[in-house]
Amino acid sequence: MNIALERLFEGMIATLRADVIPRVEDPFARGQAVGLIDLINNIAPRVEWARAPLMKSVLEKRRLLRSIAEAVGEAFVDEADAPELMESKDLEREQARLDAGICDAMQAVHARPAEDAAAKKALALLIGHARDEAAERMKITRKPLFAEIAGGGKDKPASP
Amino acid sequence: MTASFAAFELFRVRERLQRYLATQGLEGVAIEGLRRFTVGFSWITFGFTGVWREGDALIERRLILRIGPPFGIFAPYKASPEFRTLRALAGSDVPAPRVHWFSDDDEAFGAPFFVCDFVPGEAPIPWTHDGGPAFDEATRRSLAEQFVAALAALHRFEWRGSDVESIDGSTDVSRTATEQIDVWEANLAQWSRAREPMLEWAAIWLREHAPVAPRISVVHGDFRIGNFLVDAGRITAILDWELVRLGDPLEDVGWICMQAWRGRSPYMCHLFTRDELVERYSALTGFAVEARAIRYWEAFGTYKLAVMHYGAQHCFETRGYNDMRMAGMSAQIPRMLLQVESAMERAS
């Protein structure tokens, strides 16, 4: 999930205000929807994207880029540019910087001759990292409810 | 509600629609039963009945208005490719709505639009939790046959010399795949702040394995379950032509085979096995079909769908579109990245 939390909360509140509440006929249900807005307003200043998985991801990317640099004799990010990692937003920025380095490394090692064994191994590590990271993020990704949404919430599946 | 979204509220749309249709020479035109449909992730769709006079006759016609919103996934939109294609396909064996009016400019509705006939039917969007059958066997076979027949008719359509010649796409059989990679790579760069290693690798892989197209056809670009209407067991219309262009027809076949449209079902788009699809498609088109090329286009399609998820994320985050489905698609990006990798593996 890459959307800034502030924007997600803003979008949720706008949807409740403009598209949901005016169309809810039952006053109690309408009041509950306003209660959701009240809660979101109070949650918003207190939360940020979880720091631990971001930190783990940043450390793995740094480790990967260091081992790639050693293997192929070329660095793809400047270690000196690494910022002090304090808040989730800093970690997200660093993650993006390291991902750019990983992408540059992919392009560079792929362009090397096919018989370059070190480049081949490095490419496998880079692809493996991309796969492992997606798999890690999948562990906290829930099944989409698009069919239920398309059915206007009427076709509720047997389990969430 | 954001200002841009408010522009598509019913009372405004009715007023603008009436004004526009009056300029098209419809005498005393009235708009009845205007309503917005909830389906579709991209264009905004309205249904209405237009009533007007033609001489002594009172005409009542059920119509559809589709508007490409400035904040939608593929904005800025153009209505002309879809309109020209549908107009050219009128009378062909491709079931498609008859089109009436369109514009690529913002004057009438604040966004490009077109108007076509209302076609009766429901769009089946099967959702089975265990990969079990979405249709009974007879329905599955019947819909599968109609679905592949529509695709074959589209791919056999002689576009040269028709209006379709002017739509986007590549007519160079050796460049059609790489040009599509360029298009979607550019979209990704526009929609994502950060570079995504899996998609960067996919673009490298897709370029390296790009096939030469066996021919150039009209490619629908989103030919799948959910994008056609069924009425009393018959497919009445193929919908959502916004990605239509000229290119390798096998791109549509690969798109049909994507995991995203079948979940755990063994049936492509819940309709046929891969072998059944290829066999019927080859028989109906007379084209030889290489399994490897279909696997390639399936991998490309999965890449394209992953990039679309970034488009959804971008229109929620940056363009102020508060549709929760867009944010929901953003949450599904890891699933798409893994599907891209698996599709490349299968195509290798």
Short mmCIF file of C-alpha atoms in Angstrom, two decimals:
data_model
loop_
_atom_site.label_atom_id
_atom_site.label_comp_id
_atom_site.label_asym_id
_atom_site.label_seq_id
_atom_site.Cartn_x
_atom_site.Cartn_y
_atom_site.Cartn_z
CA MET A 1 0.00 0.00 0.00
CA ASN A 2 1.80 3.11 -1.20
CA ILE A 3 -0.84 5.79 -0.79
CA ALA A 4 -0.08 8.38 1.90
CA LEU A 5 -2.22 7.77 4.96
CA GLU A 6 -3.36 11.41 5.05
CA ARG A 7 -4.77 11.08 1.54
CA LEU A 8 -6.46 7.74 2.35
CA PHE A 9 -8.23 9.24 5.35
CA GLU A 10 -9.22 12.33 3.39
CA GLY A 11 -10.67 10.14 0.61
CA MET A 12 -12.58 7.95 3.07
CA ILE A 13 -14.13 10.96 4.77
CA ALA A 14 -15.02 12.59 1.44
CA THR A 15 -16.67 9.37 0.24
CA LEU A 16 -18.69 9.03 3.43
CA ARG A 17 -19.76 12.69 3.33
CA ALA A 18 -20.57 12.94 -0.38
CA ASP A 19 -21.51 9.47 -1.61
CA VAL A 20 -22.71 7.51 1.42
CA ILE A 21 -24.35 9.62 4.12
CA PRO A 22 -26.71 11.60 1.83
CA ARG A 23 -28.05 8.29 0.47
CA VAL A 24 -28.53 6.47 3.79
CA GLU A 25 -32.18 6.72 4.77
CA ASP A 26 -32.06 5.23 8.27
CA PRO A 27 -31.09 7.98 10.80
CA PHE A 28 -29.24 5.56 13.11
CA ALA A 29 -27.16 4.19 10.22
CA ARG A 30 -26.48 7.75 9.04
CA GLY A 31 -25.34 8.69 12.53
CA GLN A 32 -23.03 5.68 12.64
CA ALA A 33 -21.46 6.78 9.34
CA VAL A 34 -20.83 10.23 10.84
CA GLY A 35 -19.34 8.40 13.82
CA LEU A 36 -16.87 6.78 11.42
CA ILE A 37 -15.80 10.22 10.21
CA ASP A 38 -15.34 11.31 13.82
CA LEU A 39 -13.15 8.28 14.49
CA ILE A 40 -11.06 8.68 11.35
CA ASN A 41 -10.50 12.35 12.23
CA ASN A 42 -9.10 11.26 15.58
CA ILE A 43 -7.11 8.30 14.34
CA ALA A 44 -5.44 10.25 11.52
CA PRO A 45 -3.03 12.38 13.59
CA ARG A 46 -2.00 9.37 15.69
CA VAL A 47 -0.90 6.82 13.08
CA GLU A 48 1.75 6.23 10.44
CA TRP A 49 2.52 3.24 8.22
CA ALA A 50 4.08 0.47 10.34
CA ARG A 51 7.75 1.25 10.81
CA ALA A 52 9.10 -2.27 11.48
CA PRO A 53 8.40 -3.77 8.01
CA LEU A 54 9.68 -0.60 6.33
CA MET A 55 12.91 -0.76 8.33
CA LYS A 56 13.29 -4.46 7.56
CA SER A 57 12.81 -3.77 3.86
CA VAL A 58 15.32 -0.91 3.84
CA LEU A 59 17.96 -2.99 5.63
CA GLU A 60 17.45 -5.90 3.20
CA LYS A 61 17.79 -3.62 0.19
CA ARG A 62 20.97 -2.08 1.57
CA ARG A 63 22.40 -5.53 2.23
CA LEU A 64 21.44 -6.68 -1.26
CA LEU A 65 23.00 -3.66 -2.98
CA ARG A 66 26.21 -4.07 -0.97
CA SER A 67 26.52 -7.71 -2.01
CA ILE A 68 25.77 -6.84 -5.65
CA ALA A 69 28.44 -4.12 -5.59
CA GLU A 70 30.97 -6.62 -4.23
CA ALA A 71 30.03 -9.27 -6.78
CA VAL A 72 30.13 -7.12 -9.91
CA GLY A 73 32.54 -4.38 -8.80
CA GLU A 74 30.08 -1.55 -9.31
CA ALA A 75 28.00 0.43 -6.80
CA PHE A 76 24.46 1.45 -7.71
CA VAL A 77 23.62 3.69 -4.75
CA ASP A 78 25.78 6.08 -2.83
CA GLU A 79 26.03 4.87 0.78
CA ALA A 80 26.84 8.43 1.83
CA ASP A 81 23.37 9.49 0.66
CA ALA A 82 21.67 7.22 3.18
CA PRO A 83 19.57 9.49 5.39
CA GLU A 84 19.03 9.10 9.09
CA LEU A 85 16.07 6.77 9.40
CA MET A 86 13.65 8.22 11.91
CA GLU A 87 10.04 8.17 10.76
CA SER A 88 8.12 5.96 8.37
CA LYS A 89 8.13 8.73 5.78
CA ASP A 90 11.95 8.81 5.85
CA LEU A 91 11.99 5.05 5.47
CA GLU A 92 9.61 5.21 2.50
CA ARG A 93 11.87 7.77 0.81
CA GLU A 94 14.91 5.60 1.46
CA GLN A 95 13.07 2.54 0.17
CA ALA A 96 12.33 4.40 -3.09
CA ARG A 97 15.97 5.51 -3.40
CA LEU A 98 17.20 1.95 -2.89
CA ASP A 99 14.60 0.55 -5.33
CA ALA A 100 15.93 2.96 -7.96
CA GLY A 101 19.41 1.53 -7.24
CA ILE A 102 18.09 -2.01 -7.58
CA CYS A 103 16.46 -1.13 -10.91
CA ASP A 104 19.70 0.46 -12.16
CA ALA A 105 21.60 -2.65 -11.06
CA MET A 106 19.14 -4.89 -12.94
CA GLN A 107 19.59 -2.89 -16.13
CA ALA A 108 23.38 -2.85 -15.76
CA VAL A 109 23.99 -6.51 -14.96
CA HIS A 110 21.50 -7.65 -17.59
CA ALA A 111 23.43 -5.65 -20.19
CA ARG A 112 26.66 -7.51 -19.38
CA PRO A 113 27.76 -10.42 -21.59
CA ALA A 114 25.89 -13.69 -21.11
CA GLU A 115 29.07 -15.49 -20.03
CA ASP A 116 29.63 -13.08 -17.10
CA ALA A 117 28.82 -15.50 -14.25
CA ALA A 118 28.96 -12.83 -11.54
CA ALA A 119 26.43 -10.68 -13.43
CA LYS A 120 24.15 -13.65 -13.94
CA LYS A 121 24.23 -14.47 -10.25
CA ALA A 122 23.67 -10.83 -9.33
CA LEU A 123 20.63 -10.66 -11.63
CA ALA A 124 19.16 -13.76 -9.97
CA LEU A 125 19.64 -12.13 -6.55
CA LEU A 126 17.95 -8.92 -7.69
CA ILE A 127 14.95 -10.76 -9.16
CA GLY A 128 14.77 -12.98 -6.08
CA HIS A 129 14.64 -9.90 -3.89
CA ALA A 130 11.77 -8.41 -5.93
CA ARG A 131 9.85 -11.70 -5.63
CA ASP A 132 10.56 -12.14 -1.89
CA GLU A 133 9.47 -8.62 -1.15
CA ALA A 134 6.20 -9.00 -3.06
CA ALA A 135 5.60 -12.31 -1.24
CA GLU A 136 6.27 -10.63 2.10
CA ARG A 137 3.79 -7.84 1.29
CA MET A 138 1.23 -10.43 0.19
CA LYS A 139 1.19 -11.85 3.72
CA ILE A 140 -0.62 -8.69 4.83
CA THR A 141 -2.74 -8.23 1.69
CA ARG A 142 -6.36 -9.36 1.98
CA LYS A 143 -8.45 -10.71 -0.87
CA PRO A 144 -10.14 -7.92 -2.82
CA LEU A 145 -13.90 -7.45 -2.51
CA PHE A 146 -14.31 -6.09 -6.05
CA ALA A 147 -17.12 -8.50 -6.98
CA GLU A 148 -19.10 -7.50 -3.90
CA ILE A 149 -18.40 -3.83 -4.66
CA ALA A 150 -19.53 -4.24 -8.28
CA GLY A 151 -22.71 -5.88 -7.05
CA GLY A 152 -23.49 -2.82 -4.93
CA GLY A 153 -22.74 -4.76 -1.74
CA LYS A 154 -25.62 -7.17 -2.40
CA ASP A 155 -23.61 -10.24 -3.33
CA LYS A 156 -21.90 -10.77 -0.03
CA PRO A 157 -19.67 -13.84 -0.17
CA ALA A 158 -19.93 -16.65 2.38
CA SER A 159 -16.75 -15.52 4.15
CA PRO A 160 -14.98 -12.15 4.25
CA MET B 1 -17.54 15.56 -3.29
CA THR B 2 -14.68 16.94 -5.38
CA ALA B 3 -15.48 19.66 -7.89
CA SER B 4 -14.52 17.44 -10.82
CA PHE B 5 -16.79 14.66 -9.65
CA ALA B 6 -19.70 17.02 -9.04
CA ALA B 7 -19.62 17.86 -12.75
CA PHE B 8 -21.11 14.41 -13.38
CA GLU B 9 -24.06 14.71 -11.02
CA LEU B 10 -27.33 13.64 -12.60
CA PHE B 11 -29.05 17.04 -12.81
CA ARG B 12 -26.02 18.58 -14.53
CA VAL B 13 -25.64 15.68 -16.90
CA ARG B 14 -29.34 15.81 -17.83
CA GLU B 15 -29.15 19.54 -18.56
CA ARG B 16 -26.01 19.19 -20.69
CA LEU B 17 -27.26 16.11 -22.47
CA GLN B 18 -30.51 17.80 -23.46
CA ARG B 19 -28.61 20.82 -24.69
CA TYR B 20 -26.19 18.69 -26.68
CA LEU B 21 -28.85 16.50 -28.29
CA ALA B 22 -30.83 19.59 -29.29
CA THR B 23 -27.76 20.79 -31.21
CA GLN B 24 -27.79 17.46 -33.09
CA GLY B 25 -31.12 18.33 -34.68
CA LEU B 26 -33.37 16.28 -32.39
CA GLU B 27 -36.64 18.17 -32.31
CA GLY B 28 -38.12 18.78 -28.84
CA VAL B 29 -35.80 16.26 -27.25
CA ALA B 30 -36.50 15.15 -23.68
CA ILE B 31 -34.36 13.00 -21.37
CA GLU B 32 -36.20 10.44 -19.28
CA GLY B 33 -35.04 7.93 -16.64
CA LEU B 34 -31.46 9.15 -16.48
CA ARG B 35 -29.43 7.01 -14.08
CA ARG B 36 -25.81 6.21 -13.40
CA PHE B 37 -24.53 2.63 -13.56
CA THR B 38 -22.18 1.37 -10.85
CA VAL B 39 -20.14 -0.86 -13.16
CA GLY B 40 -16.88 0.15 -14.81
CA PHE B 41 -13.62 1.35 -13.33
CA SER B 42 -12.85 3.99 -15.88
CA TRP B 43 -15.55 5.70 -17.94
CA ILE B 44 -18.69 6.94 -16.18
CA THR B 45 -21.79 5.29 -17.68
CA PHE B 46 -25.34 6.68 -17.70
CA GLY B 47 -28.50 5.14 -19.12
CA PHE B 48 -31.49 7.18 -20.31
CA THR B 49 -34.39 7.24 -22.73
CA GLY B 50 -34.26 9.97 -25.35
CA VAL B 51 -37.64 11.15 -26.63
CA TRP B 52 -37.92 13.37 -29.70
CA ARG B 53 -40.01 14.04 -32.79
CA GLU B 54 -39.20 13.00 -36.32
CA GLY B 55 -41.95 14.52 -38.45
CA ASP B 56 -45.20 13.16 -37.10
CA ALA B 57 -43.53 10.29 -35.28
CA LEU B 58 -42.56 10.33 -31.62
CA ILE B 59 -39.25 8.51 -31.23
CA GLU B 60 -38.32 6.86 -27.93
CA ARG B 61 -34.87 5.30 -27.80
CA ARG B 62 -32.98 3.78 -24.87
CA LEU B 63 -29.44 5.11 -24.98
CA ILE B 64 -26.16 5.01 -23.08
CA LEU B 65 -23.94 8.01 -22.41
CA ARG B 66 -20.30 7.30 -21.50
CA ILE B 67 -18.06 10.09 -20.25
CA GLY B 68 -14.27 9.78 -19.81
CA PRO B 69 -13.67 11.72 -16.59
CA PRO B 70 -10.58 13.93 -16.32
CA PHE B 71 -9.58 12.07 -13.13
CA GLY B 72 -10.12 8.52 -14.48
CA ILE B 73 -7.43 5.84 -14.70
CA PHE B 74 -6.53 6.48 -18.34
CA ALA B 75 -7.27 10.21 -18.43
CA PRO B 76 -6.98 12.25 -20.56
CA TYR B 77 -9.45 10.23 -22.61
CA LYS B 78 -10.40 10.24 -26.24
CA ALA B 79 -13.79 8.93 -27.37
CA SER B 80 -12.92 8.77 -31.06
CA PRO B 81 -11.02 5.42 -31.18
CA GLU B 82 -13.89 3.56 -29.51
CA PHE B 83 -16.54 5.42 -31.52
CA ARG B 84 -14.82 4.90 -34.88
CA THR B 85 -14.21 1.23 -34.17
CA LEU B 86 -17.78 0.55 -33.09
CA ARG B 87 -19.13 2.44 -36.11
CA ALA B 88 -16.89 0.43 -38.42
CA LEU B 89 -17.93 -2.84 -36.77
CA ALA B 90 -21.66 -2.16 -37.26
CA GLY B 91 -23.09 -5.00 -39.33
CA SER B 92 -20.11 -7.29 -38.63
CA ASP B 93 -20.34 -10.50 -36.58
CA VAL B 94 -18.94 -8.69 -33.55
CA PRO B 95 -21.84 -7.97 -31.20
CA ALA B 96 -21.46 -4.31 -30.35
CA PRO B 97 -23.73 -1.37 -29.57
CA ARG B 98 -24.68 1.02 -32.35
CA VAL B 99 -23.03 4.39 -31.79
CA HIS B 100 -24.62 7.78 -32.47
CA TRP B 101 -22.59 10.77 -31.32
CA PHE B 102 -19.19 11.51 -29.79
CA SER B 103 -16.73 14.25 -29.05
CA ASP B 104 -13.10 14.30 -27.93
CA ASP B 105 -13.38 17.83 -26.57
CA ASP B 106 -14.71 19.10 -23.23
CA GLU B 107 -17.35 21.47 -24.51
CA ALA B 108 -20.53 19.46 -23.97
CA PHE B 109 -19.82 17.61 -20.70
CA GLY B 110 -16.46 18.84 -19.48
CA ALA B 111 -14.90 15.62 -20.80
CA PRO B 112 -14.89 13.43 -23.94
CA PHE B 113 -18.02 11.32 -24.39
CA PHE B 114 -20.01 9.16 -26.75
CA VAL B 115 -23.62 8.05 -26.99
CA CYS B 116 -24.64 4.58 -28.12
CA ASP B 117 -27.71 2.34 -28.05
CA PHE B 118 -28.67 0.64 -24.82
CA VAL B 119 -28.13 -3.10 -25.24
CA PRO B 120 -30.09 -5.44 -22.95
CA GLY B 121 -28.19 -7.89 -20.78
CA GLU B 122 -26.10 -8.39 -17.68
CA ALA B 123 -22.31 -8.54 -17.49
CA PRO B 124 -21.45 -11.83 -15.73
CA ILE B 125 -18.76 -11.26 -13.11
CA PRO B 126 -18.35 -14.75 -11.66
CA TRP B 127 -16.73 -15.00 -8.27
CA THR B 128 -16.15 -18.48 -6.96
CA HIS B 129 -14.16 -18.93 -3.78
CA ASP B 130 -12.89 -22.42 -4.47
CA GLY B 131 -12.31 -22.24 -8.23
CA GLY B 132 -15.50 -24.23 -8.76
CA PRO B 133 -17.72 -23.78 -11.81
CA ALA B 134 -19.16 -20.32 -12.34
CA PHE B 135 -21.73 -21.53 -14.90
CA ASP B 136 -23.60 -24.78 -15.48
CA GLU B 137 -21.94 -26.86 -18.19
CA ALA B 138 -24.38 -26.01 -20.99
CA THR B 139 -24.17 -22.28 -20.26
CA ARG B 140 -20.39 -22.39 -20.05
CA ARG B 141 -20.09 -24.10 -23.43
CA SER B 142 -22.60 -21.81 -25.09
CA LEU B 143 -21.05 -18.59 -23.76
CA ALA B 144 -17.55 -19.84 -24.55
CA GLU B 145 -18.48 -20.49 -28.17
CA GLN B 146 -20.12 -17.08 -28.59
CA PHE B 147 -17.25 -15.33 -26.82
CA VAL B 148 -14.54 -16.85 -29.02
CA ALA B 149 -16.67 -16.34 -32.15
CA ALA B 150 -16.91 -12.62 -31.35
CA LEU B 151 -13.13 -12.46 -30.88
CA ALA B 152 -12.49 -14.31 -34.12
CA ALA B 153 -14.84 -11.96 -36.00
CA LEU B 154 -13.01 -8.96 -34.56
CA HIS B 155 -9.59 -10.30 -35.49
CA ARG B 156 -10.73 -11.19 -39.00
CA PHE B 157 -12.32 -7.79 -39.50
CA GLU B 158 -10.78 -6.01 -42.50
CA TRP B 159 -9.74 -2.73 -40.94
CA ARG B 160 -7.74 -1.51 -43.91
CA GLY B 161 -9.73 1.09 -45.78
CA SER B 162 -12.08 1.64 -42.82
CA ASP B 163 -12.20 4.38 -40.19
CA VAL B 164 -10.29 2.08 -37.86
CA GLU B 165 -7.15 2.72 -39.88
CA SER B 166 -6.83 6.05 -38.04
CA ILE B 167 -6.81 4.68 -34.47
CA ASP B 168 -3.62 4.16 -32.45
CA GLY B 169 -1.43 1.10 -32.59
CA SER B 170 1.28 -0.45 -34.63
CA THR B 171 1.03 -1.83 -38.13
CA ASP B 172 4.62 -3.09 -38.06
CA VAL B 173 4.52 -6.79 -37.13
CA SER B 174 8.06 -6.67 -35.75
CA ARG B 175 7.37 -3.64 -33.52
CA THR B 176 3.88 -4.15 -32.15
CA ALA B 177 5.01 -5.86 -28.92
CA THR B 178 7.86 -3.47 -28.12
CA GLU B 179 5.70 -0.45 -28.87
CA GLN B 180 3.14 -1.72 -26.36
CA ILE B 181 5.88 -2.17 -23.75
CA ASP B 182 6.97 1.42 -24.42
CA VAL B 183 3.39 2.64 -23.94
CA TRP B 184 2.86 0.88 -20.62
CA GLU B 185 6.34 1.68 -19.34
CA ALA B 186 5.64 5.36 -20.02
CA ASN B 187 2.30 5.06 -18.22
CA LEU B 188 4.03 3.52 -15.22
CA ALA B 189 6.63 6.28 -15.11
CA GLN B 190 3.81 8.82 -15.13
CA TRP B 191 1.76 7.06 -12.45
CA SER B 192 4.35 5.87 -9.94
CA ARG B 193 6.66 8.04 -7.86
CA ALA B 194 9.00 5.13 -7.21
CA ARG B 195 10.48 2.53 -9.55
CA GLU B 196 9.27 -1.02 -8.98
CA PRO B 197 12.03 -3.64 -9.48
CA MET B 198 9.66 -6.46 -10.47
CA LEU B 199 8.06 -4.37 -13.21
CA GLU B 200 11.40 -3.02 -14.37
CA TRP B 201 12.60 -6.61 -14.72
CA ALA B 202 9.36 -7.56 -16.51
CA ALA B 203 9.90 -4.81 -19.09
CA ILE B 204 13.45 -6.07 -19.74
CA TRP B 205 12.19 -9.64 -20.09
CA LEU B 206 9.26 -8.70 -22.32
CA ARG B 207 11.50 -6.71 -24.68
CA GLU B 208 13.96 -9.57 -24.89
CA HIS B 209 11.25 -12.10 -25.76
CA ALA B 210 9.00 -9.90 -27.92
CA PRO B 211 7.43 -11.98 -30.71
CA VAL B 212 6.83 -10.92 -34.29
CA ALA B 213 3.08 -10.62 -34.82
CA PRO B 214 1.62 -13.13 -37.28
CA ARG B 215 -0.63 -10.33 -38.61
CA ILE B 216 -2.11 -6.99 -37.60
CA SER B 217 -5.72 -6.93 -36.41
CA VAL B 218 -8.03 -4.73 -34.41
CA VAL B 219 -7.11 -5.54 -30.80
CA HIS B 220 -9.82 -4.91 -28.21
CA GLY B 221 -7.28 -4.57 -25.39
CA ASP B 222 -9.60 -5.72 -22.56
CA PHE B 223 -11.48 -8.71 -24.01
CA ARG B 224 -12.55 -10.80 -21.01
CA ILE B 225 -15.29 -11.99 -18.70
CA GLY B 226 -17.04 -8.95 -17.23
CA ASN B 227 -16.75 -7.00 -20.46
CA PHE B 228 -19.68 -8.47 -22.35
CA LEU B 229 -23.44 -8.52 -21.86
CA VAL B 230 -25.59 -11.64 -21.82
CA ASP B 231 -29.34 -11.65 -22.37
CA ALA B 232 -31.33 -14.89 -22.38
CA GLY B 233 -28.17 -16.90 -22.93
CA ARG B 234 -26.93 -14.79 -25.87
CA ILE B 235 -23.94 -12.42 -25.83
CA THR B 236 -25.57 -9.17 -26.91
CA ALA B 237 -22.57 -6.82 -26.82
CA ILE B 238 -18.83 -6.70 -26.24
CA LEU B 239 -18.15 -3.68 -24.03
CA ASP B 240 -15.34 -1.37 -22.89
CA TRP B 241 -13.41 -0.62 -26.07
CA GLU B 242 -11.33 2.17 -24.56
CA LEU B 243 -8.02 0.32 -25.11
CA VAL B 244 -8.78 -0.61 -28.72
CA ARG B 245 -5.94 -0.27 -31.23
CA LEU B 246 -4.17 -2.05 -34.04
CA GLY B 247 -1.72 -4.77 -33.06
CA ASP B 248 -1.03 -8.46 -32.59
CA PRO B 249 -4.36 -10.31 -32.27
CA LEU B 250 -2.76 -12.86 -29.95
CA GLU B 251 -2.54 -10.11 -27.35
CA ASP B 252 -6.31 -10.50 -26.81
CA VAL B 253 -5.95 -14.29 -26.58
CA GLY B 254 -3.19 -13.98 -23.96
CA TRP B 255 -5.31 -11.45 -22.03
CA ILE B 256 -8.18 -13.96 -21.85
CA CYS B 257 -5.80 -16.51 -20.30
CA MET B 258 -4.71 -14.33 -17.39
CA GLN B 259 -5.08 -15.65 -13.87
CA ALA B 260 -6.76 -12.42 -12.80
CA TRP B 261 -9.90 -13.37 -14.77
CA ARG B 262 -10.20 -16.91 -13.49
CA GLY B 263 -8.76 -17.10 -9.96
CA ARG B 264 -8.37 -20.81 -9.19
CA SER B 265 -10.72 -21.97 -11.95
CA PRO B 266 -9.18 -24.21 -14.64
CA TYR B 267 -11.26 -22.32 -17.24
CA MET B 268 -9.89 -19.22 -18.94
CA CYS B 269 -12.32 -16.42 -18.06
CA HIS B 270 -14.41 -19.21 -16.45
CA LEU B 271 -15.35 -20.28 -19.99
CA PHE B 272 -12.92 -22.77 -21.53
CA THR B 273 -9.69 -24.65 -20.99
CA ARG B 274 -6.65 -23.17 -22.66
CA ASP B 275 -6.70 -25.96 -25.27
CA GLU B 276 -10.39 -25.45 -26.04
CA LEU B 277 -9.80 -21.72 -26.51
CA VAL B 278 -6.86 -22.19 -28.86
CA GLU B 279 -8.58 -24.92 -30.83
CA ARG B 280 -11.79 -22.94 -31.41
CA TYR B 281 -9.95 -19.67 -32.05
CA SER B 282 -7.72 -21.34 -34.66
CA ALA B 283 -10.69 -23.05 -36.31
CA LEU B 284 -12.75 -19.85 -36.47
CA THR B 285 -9.97 -17.53 -37.62
CA GLY B 286 -7.98 -19.93 -39.72
CA PHE B 287 -4.87 -18.52 -37.99
CA ALA B 288 -2.09 -20.78 -36.75
CA VAL B 289 -1.59 -20.04 -33.06
CA GLU B 290 1.69 -20.62 -31.24
CA ALA B 291 1.23 -21.59 -27.59
CA ARG B 292 4.46 -19.76 -26.77
CA ALA B 293 3.12 -16.49 -28.19
CA ILE B 294 -0.03 -16.77 -26.10
CA ARG B 295 2.07 -17.35 -22.98
CA TYR B 296 4.11 -14.28 -23.91
CA TRP B 297 1.02 -12.11 -24.30
CA GLU B 298 -0.38 -13.49 -21.06
CA ALA B 299 2.78 -12.30 -19.31
CA PHE B 300 2.54 -8.95 -21.08
CA GLY B 301 -1.13 -8.64 -20.10
CA THR B 302 -0.30 -9.33 -16.47
CA TYR B 303 2.36 -6.60 -16.63
CA LYS B 304 -0.16 -4.23 -18.23
CA LEU B 305 -2.75 -5.01 -15.54
CA ALA B 306 -0.15 -4.40 -12.82
CA VAL B 307 0.62 -1.01 -14.38
CA MET B 308 -3.12 -0.24 -14.44
CA HIS B 309 -3.15 -0.78 -10.68
CA TYR B 310 -0.58 2.01 -10.42
CA GLY B 311 -2.89 4.12 -12.58
CA ALA B 312 -5.71 3.52 -10.12
CA GLN B 313 -3.42 4.42 -7.23
CA HIS B 314 -2.35 7.60 -9.00
CA CYS B 315 -5.86 8.79 -9.77
CA PHE B 316 -6.86 8.32 -6.13
CA GLU B 317 -3.73 9.77 -4.58
CA THR B 318 -2.87 12.57 -6.96
CA ARG B 319 -5.92 13.37 -9.08
CA GLY B 320 -8.39 13.59 -6.20
CA TYR B 321 -10.68 10.77 -7.35
CA ASN B 322 -12.31 9.44 -4.17
CA ASP B 323 -13.52 6.14 -5.63
CA MET B 324 -12.61 3.57 -2.98
CA ARG B 325 -12.06 0.92 -5.67
CA MET B 326 -9.01 2.88 -6.83
CA ALA B 327 -7.46 2.75 -3.35
CA GLY B 328 -8.47 -0.91 -3.19
CA MET B 329 -6.56 -1.66 -6.39
CA SER B 330 -3.49 0.01 -4.88
CA ALA B 331 -3.67 -2.46 -1.98
CA GLN B 332 -3.59 -5.36 -4.46
CA ILE B 333 -0.29 -4.38 -6.13
CA PRO B 334 1.78 -7.11 -4.35
CA ARG B 335 -0.62 -9.75 -5.69
CA MET B 336 -0.17 -8.37 -9.20
CA LEU B 337 3.63 -8.35 -8.91
CA LEU B 338 3.66 -12.03 -7.96
CA GLN B 339 1.31 -12.81 -10.85
CA VAL B 340 3.67 -10.97 -13.24
CA GLU B 341 6.56 -13.10 -12.05
CA SER B 342 4.62 -16.37 -12.37
CA ALA B 343 3.36 -15.43 -15.84
CA MET B 344 6.95 -14.72 -17.01
CA GLU B 345 8.10 -18.02 -15.55
CA ARG B 346 5.38 -19.93 -17.39
CA ALA B 347 6.26 -18.13 -20.62
CA SER B 348 10.00 -18.83 -20.32
#
